[in-house]
Coordinates of C-alpha atoms and ligand atoms in Angstrom, one line a residue:
M157 CA -23.1 -11.1 9.3
S158 CA -26.3 -9.6 8.8
K159 CA -27.9 -12.3 6.0
D160 CA -29.6 -9.8 3.1
I161 CA -32.9 -11.4 2.6
R162 CA -35.6 -10.2 0.8
R163 CA -38.8 -11.3 0.5
S164 CA -41.1 -10.8 -2.4
D165 CA -44.3 -11.4 -2.8
D166 CA -45.3 -13.7 -5.5
G167 CA -48.9 -13.3 -6.1
D168 CA -51.9 -12.9 -3.5
T169 CA -51.2 -16.1 -1.1
G170 CA -49.9 -13.1 1.5
I171 CA -46.8 -16.0 1.2
G172 CA -43.2 -14.5 0.0
I173 CA -40.3 -16.3 -1.1
A174 CA -36.6 -15.5 0.3
T175 CA -34.1 -14.3 -2.6
K176 CA -30.9 -13.9 -1.7
T177 CA -30.1 -10.5 -3.7
R178 CA -26.8 -8.7 -3.2
P179 CA -24.2 -10.9 -2.4
K180 CA -22.5 -9.2 0.2
T181 CA -18.7 -8.7 -1.1
K182 CA -16.3 -6.0 0.8
R183 CA -13.8 -4.4 -0.4
P184 CA -10.7 -4.8 1.2
S185 CA -9.2 -1.6 3.3
L186 CA -6.1 0.6 1.3
Y187 CA -3.1 1.6 2.8
R188 CA -0.3 3.6 1.2
V189 CA 3.4 3.1 1.8
L190 CA 5.2 5.9 2.4
L191 CA 9.3 6.1 2.2
L192 CA 11.0 8.9 5.1
N193 CA 13.6 11.8 4.6
D194 CA 16.6 11.6 6.1
D195 CA 20.1 13.3 6.4
Y196 CA 22.2 10.1 5.4
T197 CA 20.5 7.3 2.9
P198 CA 22.2 7.6 -0.6
M199 CA 19.8 8.4 -2.8
E200 CA 21.3 6.0 -5.4
F201 CA 19.7 3.1 -2.7
V202 CA 16.3 5.2 -2.5
V203 CA 16.1 4.7 -5.9
H204 CA 16.6 1.9 -5.8
V205 CA 14.5 0.0 -2.9
L206 CA 11.5 1.8 -5.5
E207 CA 12.8 0.2 -9.0
R208 CA 13.7 -3.3 -6.5
F209 CA 10.4 -3.1 -4.6
F210 CA 7.9 -0.9 -5.9
N211 CA 8.2 -0.9 -10.0
K212 CA 8.8 2.1 -10.2
S213 CA 10.6 3.0 -13.7
R214 CA 14.6 4.6 -13.0
D215 CA 12.6 8.1 -14.3
E216 CA 9.6 7.9 -12.1
A217 CA 11.7 6.5 -8.6
T218 CA 14.0 9.3 -9.3
Q219 CA 10.9 11.6 -9.4
I220 CA 9.5 10.3 -6.3
M221 CA 12.9 9.9 -4.8
L222 CA 13.5 13.4 -5.4
H223 CA 10.2 14.5 -4.1
V224 CA 10.2 12.7 -0.4
H225 CA 13.7 14.4 -0.6
Q226 CA 12.3 17.7 -1.1
H227 CA 9.5 17.5 1.0
G228 CA 10.5 14.9 3.4
V229 CA 7.5 12.2 2.8
G230 CA 6.4 10.3 -0.4
E231 CA 4.1 7.7 -1.9
C232 CA 5.3 5.0 -2.6
G233 CA 2.6 2.7 -3.4
V234 CA -1.3 1.4 -2.6
F235 CA -2.2 -1.6 -1.4
T236 CA -4.3 -4.0 0.4
Y237 CA -2.9 -4.2 4.2
E238 CA -0.8 -7.1 3.3
V239 CA 0.8 -6.1 1.1
A240 CA 1.7 -3.0 2.2
E241 CA 3.2 -4.9 4.9
T242 CA 5.0 -7.3 3.2
K243 CA 6.5 -4.1 1.2
V244 CA 7.5 -2.0 4.8
T245 CA 9.0 -5.3 5.7
Q246 CA 11.1 -5.6 2.6
V247 CA 12.1 -2.5 2.8
M248 CA 13.4 -2.2 5.8
D249 CA 15.1 -5.6 5.8
F250 CA 17.5 -4.5 2.7
A251 CA 18.2 -1.3 3.7
R252 CA 18.8 -2.5 7.9
K253 CA 21.2 -5.1 5.9
H254 CA 23.6 -1.6 3.5
Q255 CA 23.4 -0.5 7.1
H256 CA 21.2 3.3 5.9
P257 CA 18.8 5.1 7.5
L258 CA 16.1 4.6 5.3
Q259 CA 12.3 4.4 7.4
C260 CA 9.9 3.1 5.1
V261 CA 6.1 3.2 6.9
M262 CA 2.6 2.7 5.7
E263 CA -1.3 4.1 6.4
R264 CA -4.0 4.0 6.2
K265 CA -5.9 5.7 3.2
Ligands
TYC110 N1 18.1 12.7 1.8 C1 18.4 11.7 1.1 C2 20.6 12.1 0.9 O1 20.6 13.4 0.8 C3 18.1 11.1 0.2 C4 17.1 9.7 0.4 C5 16.2 10.9 0.1 C6 16.7 9.3 1.8 C7 14.8 9.8 0.2 C8 16.2 8.9 2.2 O2 12.9 8.8 1.3 C9 14.5 8.7 1.2 N2 21.7 11.5 0.7

């Protein structure tokens, strides 16, 4: 951790005052949560997952599901690491509980 200290001259004494300028803030890395297509998970189940875990409207959920169905992969949302990890776990647990092979993954944005 480096400190950002700037020395500003306060006159002709040659003595500077250590002044904190920018308090360091780090933006968190963001992660995409993706759904992967498969041949067996019912479309209605995928729509339900998107509504339940990603707070999508029925229309938006249906669009995302169809995108995944047609293109093989699609984005459910973008989150910080811990939130993304939680979403993936929730979806995978829910799919397993209902014996569907649905796969959900995360990737650094
Ligand atoms: N391809 C599936 C079907 O035809 C539907 C589906 C869509 C499955 C999206 C997974 O992530 C998925 N029943």
